[in-house]
XYZ file of N, CA and C in Angstrom:
312
model
N -25.051 2.489 -9.224
C -23.574 2.672 -9.568
C -23.415 4.160 -9.724
N -22.339 4.630 -9.200
C -21.947 6.075 -9.291
C -21.267 6.295 -10.656
N -21.229 7.612 -10.947
C -20.667 7.969 -12.178
C -19.167 7.797 -12.131
N -18.522 7.460 -13.351
C -17.144 7.392 -13.464
C -16.586 8.724 -14.059
N -15.557 9.165 -13.525
C -15.025 10.387 -14.006
C -13.621 10.049 -14.621
N -13.311 10.657 -15.831
C -12.034 10.474 -16.445
C -10.988 11.308 -15.901
N -9.878 10.760 -15.665
C -8.623 11.438 -15.163
C -7.684 11.698 -16.385
N -7.988 11.203 -17.515
C -7.180 11.253 -18.659
C -6.130 10.086 -18.602
N -5.473 9.975 -19.832
C -4.474 8.879 -19.896
C -5.053 7.516 -19.854
N -6.372 7.425 -20.027
C -7.080 6.087 -19.960
C -7.477 5.699 -18.612
N -7.378 6.615 -17.558
C -7.684 6.236 -16.256
C -8.970 7.014 -15.722
N -9.815 6.209 -15.093
C -11.012 6.790 -14.569
C -11.216 6.220 -13.164
N -12.045 6.956 -12.295
C -12.405 6.512 -11.015
C -13.900 6.710 -10.811
N -14.375 5.907 -9.902
C -15.719 6.090 -9.487
C -15.919 7.346 -8.696
N -16.890 8.208 -8.972
C -17.125 9.416 -8.233
C -17.157 9.191 -6.743
N -17.786 8.155 -6.377
C -17.975 7.838 -4.943
C -16.599 7.516 -4.254
N -15.658 7.185 -5.043
C -14.372 6.763 -4.495
C -13.280 7.915 -4.693
N -13.678 8.982 -5.256
C -12.741 10.084 -5.493
C -12.159 10.657 -4.297
N -12.893 10.922 -3.170
C -12.300 11.434 -2.009
C -11.345 10.392 -1.383
N -11.688 9.146 -1.422
C -10.689 8.196 -0.812
C -9.442 8.093 -1.678
N -9.506 8.368 -3.043
C -8.388 8.357 -3.807
C -7.577 9.572 -3.502
N -8.108 10.801 -3.358
C -7.494 11.984 -2.966
C -6.776 11.901 -1.634
N -7.518 11.260 -0.676
C -6.964 11.103 0.694
C -5.652 10.258 0.601
N -5.775 9.090 -0.256
C -4.608 8.175 -0.369
C -3.435 8.993 -1.006
N -3.717 9.804 -1.947
C -2.636 10.616 -2.593
C -2.016 11.514 -1.552
N -2.854 12.184 -0.744
C -2.354 13.097 0.187
C -1.464 12.512 1.231
N -1.901 11.159 1.628
C -1.090 10.431 2.559
C 0.321 10.098 1.981
N 0.339 9.696 0.750
C 1.578 9.461 0.063
C 2.496 10.743 -0.013
N 1.801 11.879 -0.297
C 2.515 13.099 -0.371
C 3.178 13.505 0.961
N 2.349 13.274 1.999
C 2.948 13.561 3.345
C 4.020 12.634 3.727
N 3.953 11.355 3.292
C 4.925 10.462 3.639
C 6.271 10.825 2.927
N 6.172 11.265 1.608
C 7.395 11.793 0.892
C 7.919 13.086 1.530
N 7.007 13.864 1.941
C 7.552 15.137 2.611
C 8.246 14.732 3.847
N 7.737 13.921 4.674
C 8.431 13.535 6.017
C 9.636 12.882 5.622
N 9.799 12.006 4.703
C 11.038 11.318 4.334
C 12.076 12.350 3.856
N 11.620 13.313 3.105
C 12.612 14.357 2.593
C 13.133 15.144 3.732
N 12.348 15.524 4.671
C 12.690 16.295 5.746
C 13.637 15.531 6.724
N 13.357 14.292 7.010
C 14.180 13.422 7.837
C 15.502 13.210 7.135
N 15.485 12.922 5.893
C 16.698 12.673 5.208
C 17.681 13.876 5.067
N 16.959 15.046 5.032
C 17.707 16.267 4.975
C 18.418 16.624 6.199
N 17.765 16.083 7.356
C 18.470 16.213 8.698
C 19.418 15.275 8.989
N 19.046 14.010 8.570
C 19.888 12.888 9.054
C 21.050 12.292 8.145
N 20.931 12.723 6.863
C 21.948 12.133 5.930
C 22.885 13.281 5.480
N 24.070 13.102 6.033
C 25.258 13.859 5.694
C 26.424 12.955 5.978
N 27.090 12.501 4.868
C 28.159 11.629 4.981
C 29.522 12.306 5.015
N 30.311 11.870 6.009
C 31.616 12.434 5.976
C 32.693 11.389 5.784
N 33.733 11.594 5.274
C 34.685 10.627 4.902
C 35.177 9.858 6.318
N 35.218 8.553 6.063
C 35.637 7.702 7.283
C 37.115 7.864 7.567
N 37.867 8.361 6.599
C 39.330 8.468 6.844
C 39.801 9.768 6.185
N 41.006 10.081 6.237
C 41.685 11.280 5.780
C 42.339 11.021 4.369
N 41.970 9.985 3.700
C 42.591 9.675 2.389
C 41.658 10.090 1.244
N 42.276 10.037 0.032
C 41.475 10.441 -1.184
C 40.270 9.455 -1.434
N 40.383 8.169 -1.134
C 39.433 7.228 -1.345
C 38.139 7.473 -0.453
N 38.484 7.811 0.851
C 37.423 8.111 1.726
C 36.620 9.420 1.334
N 37.424 10.389 0.905
C 36.826 11.566 0.523
C 35.893 11.402 -0.723
N 36.346 10.554 -1.699
C 35.553 10.294 -2.819
C 34.308 9.440 -2.512
N 34.512 8.623 -1.644
C 33.300 7.759 -1.195
C 32.203 8.743 -0.594
N 32.682 9.632 0.185
C 31.748 10.598 0.907
C 31.059 11.535 -0.128
N 31.894 11.919 -1.132
C 31.133 12.780 -2.141
C 30.124 11.969 -2.920
N 30.436 10.710 -3.262
C 29.510 9.795 -3.980
C 28.262 9.567 -3.141
N 28.521 9.283 -1.827
C 27.299 9.004 -0.984
C 26.372 10.304 -0.784
N 27.088 11.420 -0.760
C 26.238 12.699 -0.586
C 25.623 12.954 -1.935
N 26.143 12.626 -2.968
C 25.620 12.944 -4.338
C 24.338 12.029 -4.431
N 24.446 10.761 -3.906
C 23.226 9.836 -4.024
C 22.175 10.358 -3.146
N 22.438 10.924 -2.008
C 21.518 11.382 -1.082
C 20.810 12.701 -1.788
N 21.591 13.418 -2.494
C 20.999 14.651 -3.290
C 20.085 14.167 -4.362
N 20.532 13.100 -5.000
C 19.657 12.548 -6.106
C 18.338 12.034 -5.467
N 18.398 11.376 -4.329
C 17.166 10.911 -3.771
C 16.242 12.123 -3.491
N 16.819 13.149 -2.883
C 15.963 14.307 -2.666
C 15.333 14.880 -3.883
N 16.122 15.045 -4.949
C 15.652 15.466 -6.247
C 14.453 14.611 -6.730
N 14.727 13.203 -6.646
C 13.550 12.357 -7.057
C 12.391 12.509 -6.111
N 12.604 12.565 -4.828
C 11.503 12.692 -3.962
C 10.723 14.058 -4.160
N 11.349 15.077 -4.464
C 10.718 16.365 -4.796
C 9.950 16.268 -6.016
N 10.492 15.594 -7.075
C 9.777 15.392 -8.310
C 8.555 14.591 -8.137
N 8.564 13.547 -7.317
C 7.352 12.782 -7.039
C 6.375 13.489 -6.248
N 6.736 14.412 -5.307
C 5.860 15.289 -4.661
C 5.128 16.142 -5.640
N 5.830 16.733 -6.498
C 5.201 17.633 -7.387
C 4.267 16.914 -8.376
N 4.526 15.659 -8.770
C 3.659 14.807 -9.487
C 2.301 14.573 -8.685
N 2.507 14.200 -7.449
C 1.283 13.934 -6.562
C 0.460 15.220 -6.379
N 1.120 16.329 -6.193
C 0.377 17.634 -6.129
C -0.335 17.847 -7.322
N 0.173 17.730 -8.468
C -0.476 17.887 -9.762
C -1.646 16.965 -9.942
N -1.523 15.670 -9.539
C -2.558 14.683 -9.668
C -3.646 15.008 -8.669
N -3.354 15.442 -7.482
C -4.347 15.718 -6.511
C -5.183 16.961 -7.037
N -4.523 17.982 -7.508
C -5.190 19.174 -8.123
C -6.108 18.747 -9.257
N -5.596 17.820 -10.166
C -6.391 17.462 -11.339
C -7.626 16.689 -10.893
N -7.543 15.737 -9.991
C -8.659 14.974 -9.566
C -9.623 15.801 -8.900
N -9.181 16.829 -8.037
C -10.043 17.650 -7.309
C -10.816 18.501 -8.351
N -10.114 19.016 -9.324
C -10.741 19.883 -10.433
C -11.791 19.074 -11.132
N -11.465 17.850 -11.524
C -12.323 17.010 -12.295
C -13.653 16.688 -11.415
N -13.380 16.361 -10.222
C -14.579 16.152 -9.298
C -15.453 17.451 -9.159
N -14.855 18.544 -8.958
C -15.642 19.722 -8.810
C -16.361 20.177 -10.101
N -15.687 20.001 -11.283
C -16.396 20.196 -12.478
C -17.600 19.311 -12.727
N -17.355 18.034 -12.445
C -18.448 17.061 -12.530
C -19.615 17.494 -11.636
N -19.370 17.798 -10.391
C -20.385 18.150 -9.475
C -21.079 19.471 -9.907
N -20.389 20.409 -10.478
C -20.941 21.580 -11.017
C -21.872 21.276 -12.122
N -21.380 20.517 -13.026
C -22.272 20.058 -14.167
C -23.586 19.483 -13.686
N -23.385 18.583 -12.699
C -24.552 17.861 -12.260
C -25.530 18.870 -11.569
N -24.982 19.803 -10.853
C -25.761 20.880 -10.262
C -26.567 21.697 -11.300
N -25.722 22.045 -12.351
C -26.345 22.891 -13.354
C -27.486 22.141 -14.140
N -27.258 20.813 -14.328
C -28.314 20.000 -15.064
C -29.490 19.886 -14.139
N -29.363 19.713 -12.849
C -30.442 19.568 -11.956
C -31.264 20.920 -11.937
N -30.610 21.987 -11.927
C -31.260 23.335 -11.966
C -32.075 23.565 -13.256
N -31.608 22.964 -14.309
C -32.339 23.011 -15.593
C -33.574 22.197 -15.654
N -33.509 21.084 -14.953
C -34.669 20.137 -15.065
C -35.867 20.511 -14.287
């Protein structure tokens, strides 16, 4: 059995699975980035008519698209922080193991 490494918050992963976990997080990050890029290009709502209700609807729809972008960007930042944290924990563990091996 491989060593477990703590990620904090009560979470831990098997050292052998750490790279798979990092890869999965990076795949999710890439999917969020692609979605944000596509939405930025494709989502722009124009009023369907020339009346006040159509203009209000378009403003509300564009605001929702903006909120999605803000949410998406926040999730990207969370994933980047988690990827960095897991990478740091794995590297520290490996360095400690290396140091302990050198002492033995």
